Coordinates of C-alpha atoms in Angstrom, one line a residue:
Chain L
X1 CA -7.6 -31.0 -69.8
X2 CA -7.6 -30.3 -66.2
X3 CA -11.1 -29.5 -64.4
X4 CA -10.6 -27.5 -61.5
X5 CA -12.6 -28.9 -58.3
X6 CA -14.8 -26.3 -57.0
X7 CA -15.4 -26.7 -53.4
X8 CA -17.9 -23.8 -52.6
X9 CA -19.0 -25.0 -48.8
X10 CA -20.6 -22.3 -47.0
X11 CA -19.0 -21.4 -43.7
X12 CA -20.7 -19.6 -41.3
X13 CA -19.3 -18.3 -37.9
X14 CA -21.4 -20.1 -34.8
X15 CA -24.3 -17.5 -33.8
X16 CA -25.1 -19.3 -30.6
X17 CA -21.8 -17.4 -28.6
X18 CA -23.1 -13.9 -29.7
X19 CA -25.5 -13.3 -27.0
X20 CA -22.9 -14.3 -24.0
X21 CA -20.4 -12.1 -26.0
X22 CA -22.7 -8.8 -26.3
X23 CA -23.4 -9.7 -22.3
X24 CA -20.3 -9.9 -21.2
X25 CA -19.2 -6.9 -23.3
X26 CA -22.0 -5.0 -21.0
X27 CA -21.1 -6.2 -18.0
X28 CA -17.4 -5.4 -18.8
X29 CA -18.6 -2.0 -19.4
X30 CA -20.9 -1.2 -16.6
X31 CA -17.9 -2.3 -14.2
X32 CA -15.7 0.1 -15.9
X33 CA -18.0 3.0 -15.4
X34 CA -19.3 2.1 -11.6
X35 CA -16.1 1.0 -11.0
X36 CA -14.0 4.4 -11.2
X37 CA -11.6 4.8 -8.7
X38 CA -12.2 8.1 -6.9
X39 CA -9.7 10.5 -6.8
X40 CA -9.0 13.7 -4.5
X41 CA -6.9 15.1 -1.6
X42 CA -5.7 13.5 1.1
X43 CA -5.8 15.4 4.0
X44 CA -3.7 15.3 7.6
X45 CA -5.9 16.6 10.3
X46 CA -4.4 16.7 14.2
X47 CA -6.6 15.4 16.8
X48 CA -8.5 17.7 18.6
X49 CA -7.7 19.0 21.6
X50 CA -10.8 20.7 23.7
X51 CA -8.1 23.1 25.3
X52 CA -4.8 23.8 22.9
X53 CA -2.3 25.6 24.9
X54 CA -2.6 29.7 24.4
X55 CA 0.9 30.2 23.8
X56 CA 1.8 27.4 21.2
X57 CA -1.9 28.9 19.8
X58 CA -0.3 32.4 19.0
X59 CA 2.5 31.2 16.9
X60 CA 0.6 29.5 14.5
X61 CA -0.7 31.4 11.7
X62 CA -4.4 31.9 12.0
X63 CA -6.4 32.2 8.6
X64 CA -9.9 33.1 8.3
X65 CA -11.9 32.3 5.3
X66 CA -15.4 33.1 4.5
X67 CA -17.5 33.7 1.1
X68 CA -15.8 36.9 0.4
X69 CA -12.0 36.4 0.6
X70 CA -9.0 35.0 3.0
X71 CA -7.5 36.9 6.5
X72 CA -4.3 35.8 6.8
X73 CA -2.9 36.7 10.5
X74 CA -5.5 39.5 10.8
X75 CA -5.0 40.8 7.0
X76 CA -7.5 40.7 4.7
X77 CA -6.1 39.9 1.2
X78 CA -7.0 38.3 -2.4
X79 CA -6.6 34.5 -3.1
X80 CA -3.8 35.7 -5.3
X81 CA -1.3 37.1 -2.7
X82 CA -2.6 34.6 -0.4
X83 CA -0.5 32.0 -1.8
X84 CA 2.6 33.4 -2.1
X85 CA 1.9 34.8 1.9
X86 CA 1.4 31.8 3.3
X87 CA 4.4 30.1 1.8
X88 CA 6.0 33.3 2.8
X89 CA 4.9 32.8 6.7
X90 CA 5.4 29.1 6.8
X91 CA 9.0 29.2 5.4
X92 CA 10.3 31.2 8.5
X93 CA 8.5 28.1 10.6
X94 CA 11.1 25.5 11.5
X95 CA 9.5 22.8 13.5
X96 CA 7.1 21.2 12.0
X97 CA 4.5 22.1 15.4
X98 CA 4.8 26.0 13.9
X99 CA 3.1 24.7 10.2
X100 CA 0.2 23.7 12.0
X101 CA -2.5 26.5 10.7
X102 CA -5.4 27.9 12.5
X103 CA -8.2 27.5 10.1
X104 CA -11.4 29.5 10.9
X105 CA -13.9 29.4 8.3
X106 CA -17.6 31.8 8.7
X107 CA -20.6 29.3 8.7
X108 CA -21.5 30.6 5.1
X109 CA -18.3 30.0 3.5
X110 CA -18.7 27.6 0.5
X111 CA -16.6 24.4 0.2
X112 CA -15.1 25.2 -3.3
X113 CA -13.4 28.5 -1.2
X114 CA -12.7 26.4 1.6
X115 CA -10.6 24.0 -0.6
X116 CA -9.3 26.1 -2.9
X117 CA -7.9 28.0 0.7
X118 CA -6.7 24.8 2.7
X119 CA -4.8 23.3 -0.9
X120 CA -3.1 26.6 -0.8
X121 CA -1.5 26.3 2.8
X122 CA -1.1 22.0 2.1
X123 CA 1.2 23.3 -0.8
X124 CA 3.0 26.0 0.8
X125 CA 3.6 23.0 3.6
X126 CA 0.8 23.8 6.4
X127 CA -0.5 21.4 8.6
X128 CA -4.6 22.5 8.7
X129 CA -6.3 22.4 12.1
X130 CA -9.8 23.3 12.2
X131 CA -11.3 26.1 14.9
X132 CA -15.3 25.3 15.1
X133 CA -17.2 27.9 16.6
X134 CA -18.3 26.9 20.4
X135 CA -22.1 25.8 20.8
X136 CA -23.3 27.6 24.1
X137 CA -26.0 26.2 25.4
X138 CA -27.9 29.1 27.2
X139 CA -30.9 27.4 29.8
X140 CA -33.4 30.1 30.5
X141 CA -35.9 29.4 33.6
Chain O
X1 CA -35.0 -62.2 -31.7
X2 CA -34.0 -59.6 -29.4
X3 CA -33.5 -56.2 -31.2
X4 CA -31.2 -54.0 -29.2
X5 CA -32.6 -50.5 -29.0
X6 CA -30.3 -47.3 -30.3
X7 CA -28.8 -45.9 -27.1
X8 CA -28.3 -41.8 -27.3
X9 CA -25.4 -40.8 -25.2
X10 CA -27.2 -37.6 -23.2
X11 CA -24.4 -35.5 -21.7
X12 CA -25.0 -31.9 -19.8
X13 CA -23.1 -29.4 -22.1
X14 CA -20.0 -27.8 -20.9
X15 CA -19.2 -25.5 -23.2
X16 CA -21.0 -22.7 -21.3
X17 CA -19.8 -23.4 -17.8
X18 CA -16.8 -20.9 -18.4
X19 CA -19.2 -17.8 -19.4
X20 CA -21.1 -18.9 -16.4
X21 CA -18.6 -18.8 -14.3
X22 CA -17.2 -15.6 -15.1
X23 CA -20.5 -13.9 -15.2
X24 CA -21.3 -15.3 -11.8
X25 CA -17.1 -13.8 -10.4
X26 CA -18.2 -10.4 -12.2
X27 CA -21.7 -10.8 -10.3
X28 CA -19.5 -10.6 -7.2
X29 CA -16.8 -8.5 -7.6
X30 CA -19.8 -5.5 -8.2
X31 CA -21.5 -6.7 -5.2
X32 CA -18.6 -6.2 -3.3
X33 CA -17.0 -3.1 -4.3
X34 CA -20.1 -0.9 -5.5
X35 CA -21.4 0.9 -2.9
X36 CA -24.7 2.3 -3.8
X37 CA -24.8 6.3 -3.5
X38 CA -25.2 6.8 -7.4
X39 CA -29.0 8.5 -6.2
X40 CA -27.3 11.2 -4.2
X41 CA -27.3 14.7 -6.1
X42 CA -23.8 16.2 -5.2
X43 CA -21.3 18.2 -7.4
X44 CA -17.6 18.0 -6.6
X45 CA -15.3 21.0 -6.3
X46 CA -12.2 21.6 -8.6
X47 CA -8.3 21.8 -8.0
X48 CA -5.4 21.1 -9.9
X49 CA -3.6 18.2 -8.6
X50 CA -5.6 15.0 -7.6
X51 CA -4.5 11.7 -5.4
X52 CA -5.8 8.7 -5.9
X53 CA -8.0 7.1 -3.4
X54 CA -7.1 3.1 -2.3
X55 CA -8.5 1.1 0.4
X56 CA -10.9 3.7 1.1
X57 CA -13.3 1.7 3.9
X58 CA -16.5 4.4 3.7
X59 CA -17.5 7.4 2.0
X60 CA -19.5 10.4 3.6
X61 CA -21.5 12.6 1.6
X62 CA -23.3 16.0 1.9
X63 CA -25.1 16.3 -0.9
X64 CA -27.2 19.8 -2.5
X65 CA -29.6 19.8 0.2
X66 CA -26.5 19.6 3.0
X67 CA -27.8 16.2 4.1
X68 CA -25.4 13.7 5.3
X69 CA -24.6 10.3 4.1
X70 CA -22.5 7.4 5.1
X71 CA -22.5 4.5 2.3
X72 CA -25.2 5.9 0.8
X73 CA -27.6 6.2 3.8
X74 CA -28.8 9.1 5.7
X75 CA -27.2 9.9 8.5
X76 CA -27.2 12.8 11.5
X77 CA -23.7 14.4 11.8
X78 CA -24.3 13.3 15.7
X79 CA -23.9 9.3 15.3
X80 CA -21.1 10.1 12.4
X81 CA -18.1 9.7 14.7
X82 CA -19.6 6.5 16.4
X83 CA -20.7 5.2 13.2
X84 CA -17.4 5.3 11.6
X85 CA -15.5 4.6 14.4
X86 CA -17.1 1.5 14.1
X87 CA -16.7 0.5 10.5
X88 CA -13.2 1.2 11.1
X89 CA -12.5 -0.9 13.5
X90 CA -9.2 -2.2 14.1
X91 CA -7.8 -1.2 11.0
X92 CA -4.1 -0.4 10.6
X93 CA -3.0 2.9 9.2
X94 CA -2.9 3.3 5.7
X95 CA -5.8 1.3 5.5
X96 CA -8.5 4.1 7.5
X97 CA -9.3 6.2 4.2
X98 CA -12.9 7.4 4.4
X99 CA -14.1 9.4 1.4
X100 CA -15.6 13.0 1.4
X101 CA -17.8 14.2 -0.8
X102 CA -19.2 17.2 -0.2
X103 CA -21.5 19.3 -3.0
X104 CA -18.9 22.5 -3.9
X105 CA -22.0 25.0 -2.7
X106 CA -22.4 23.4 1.0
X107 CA -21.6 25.6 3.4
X108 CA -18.8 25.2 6.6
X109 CA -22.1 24.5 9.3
X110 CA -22.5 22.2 7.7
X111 CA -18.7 20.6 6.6
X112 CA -16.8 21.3 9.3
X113 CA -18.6 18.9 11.7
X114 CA -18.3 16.2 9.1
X115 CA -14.5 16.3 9.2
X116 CA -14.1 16.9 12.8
X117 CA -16.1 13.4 13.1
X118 CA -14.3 11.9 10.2
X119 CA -10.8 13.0 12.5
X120 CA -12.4 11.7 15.6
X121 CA -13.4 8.9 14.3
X122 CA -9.1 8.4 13.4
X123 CA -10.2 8.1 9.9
X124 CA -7.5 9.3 6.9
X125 CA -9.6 11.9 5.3
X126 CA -9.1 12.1 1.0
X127 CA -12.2 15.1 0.0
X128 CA -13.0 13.7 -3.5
X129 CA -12.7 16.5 -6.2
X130 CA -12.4 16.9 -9.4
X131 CA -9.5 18.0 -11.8
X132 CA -9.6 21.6 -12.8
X133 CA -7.7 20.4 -15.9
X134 CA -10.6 18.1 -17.0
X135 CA -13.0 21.1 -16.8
X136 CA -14.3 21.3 -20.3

């Protein structure tokens, strides 16, 4: 008769590593969260110039945006045609000094409109260039 | 008669070294990269096609209240150009990314003069928004 050897050792996993583990495992965590790269638009802006040349000045498109909706060249018109006008405008442009666009926002327009305008005219292949309204300083005696 | 006593061989364990040296390279790399501006209430605006931002060497933010940050401390729009101007250095191009944020309500007063410094300054500006895709 054979007797069967029964070797019923108990085996336990080592508990002293589960504490650096769960730590790690946090840190590994936290890093991915703090550590999301950003992402967004990149965007060209010439240098300023305190006095651009009037003539070269005409020939760019000029668009205005404020809270209420987008002048493109003096036309008012809906972010929906706006678009397709500006591609419209900048595809008769040849040298690349003609893409650079006037951009002349009102001091209330929001910054959602005011990207949602300039990714419009970076699409349609405009180079923005920002108009800021003059501070005058007036000294009264 | 001499009787030897038992000698206990005390050695420093080394099995933990590796953790702690992998917790301590972790320890740094946060240190390093994380730049604190997680107190700052700002929402970002949407549109549909996103780049990626690398090497960005600051970030600027206008938050709700249309206050001005650079790496996560107040700042007047004023010193912005000198400010960056100097954290930029000598950098090459390529390497002169300096990240807006701005809260999608703010208004152009108070934008506009934040990217005029940014430009000044020689910095490559990348606005950080958010996917319009992603929006629910």
């Amino acid at each position: 008769m054979k007797i069967r050897r029964r070797n019923n050792l108990l085996v336990e996993p080592p508990h002293s590593a589960t504490s650096d583990i769960a730590f790690i495992l946090i840190i590994f965590f936290l890093v991915c969260a703090s550590v999301q790269p950003d992402s967004g638009r990149k965007q060209t802006l010439p240098k300023s110039e305190e006095q651009p040349e009037k003539k070269q000045q005409s020939e760019n498109p000029e668009v205005g945006v404020s809270r209420d909706g987008v002048v493109l060249n003096g036309n008012p018109m809906k972010m929906e045609r706006f678009g397709s006008e500006i591609k419209r405008v900048l595809a008769q442009k040849k040298r690349e000094v003609d893409k650079v666009v006037v951009l002349k926002s009102k001091p209330n327009t929001p910054y959602e409109r005011w990207i949602e305008v300039t990714n419009l005219v970076q699409k349609a292949g405009g180079i923005i260039t920002l108009q800021l309204e003059e501070q005058r300083t007036v000294s009264v005696d | 008669m001499k009787i030897e006593r038992k000698k206990y061989n005390a050695t420093v364990p080394s099995m933990a070294m590796g953790d702690i040296a992998f917790l301590l390279l972790i320890f740094f790399v946060i240190l390093a990269r994380v730049q604190d501006d997680s107190h700052i209430q700002w929402e970002p605006a949407r549109i549909d096609e996103l780049d990626q931002a690398k090497n960005s060497k600051a970030s600027v933010i206008i938050d709700a209240d249309n206050k001005a940050y650079l790496n996560g401390r107040e700042v007047g729009v004023a010193s912005l150009a000198g400010a960056l101007t100097e954290i930029l250095g000598e950098s090459e191009a390529g390497k002169r990314t300096i990240l807006l944020k701005v809260h999608k309500h703010a208004t152009a007063t108070y934008f506009e003069p934040v990217i005029e410094a940014i430009s000044e300054a020689g910095g490559d500006l990348l606005h950080v928004l958010e996917d319009e895709r992603m929006k629910n």
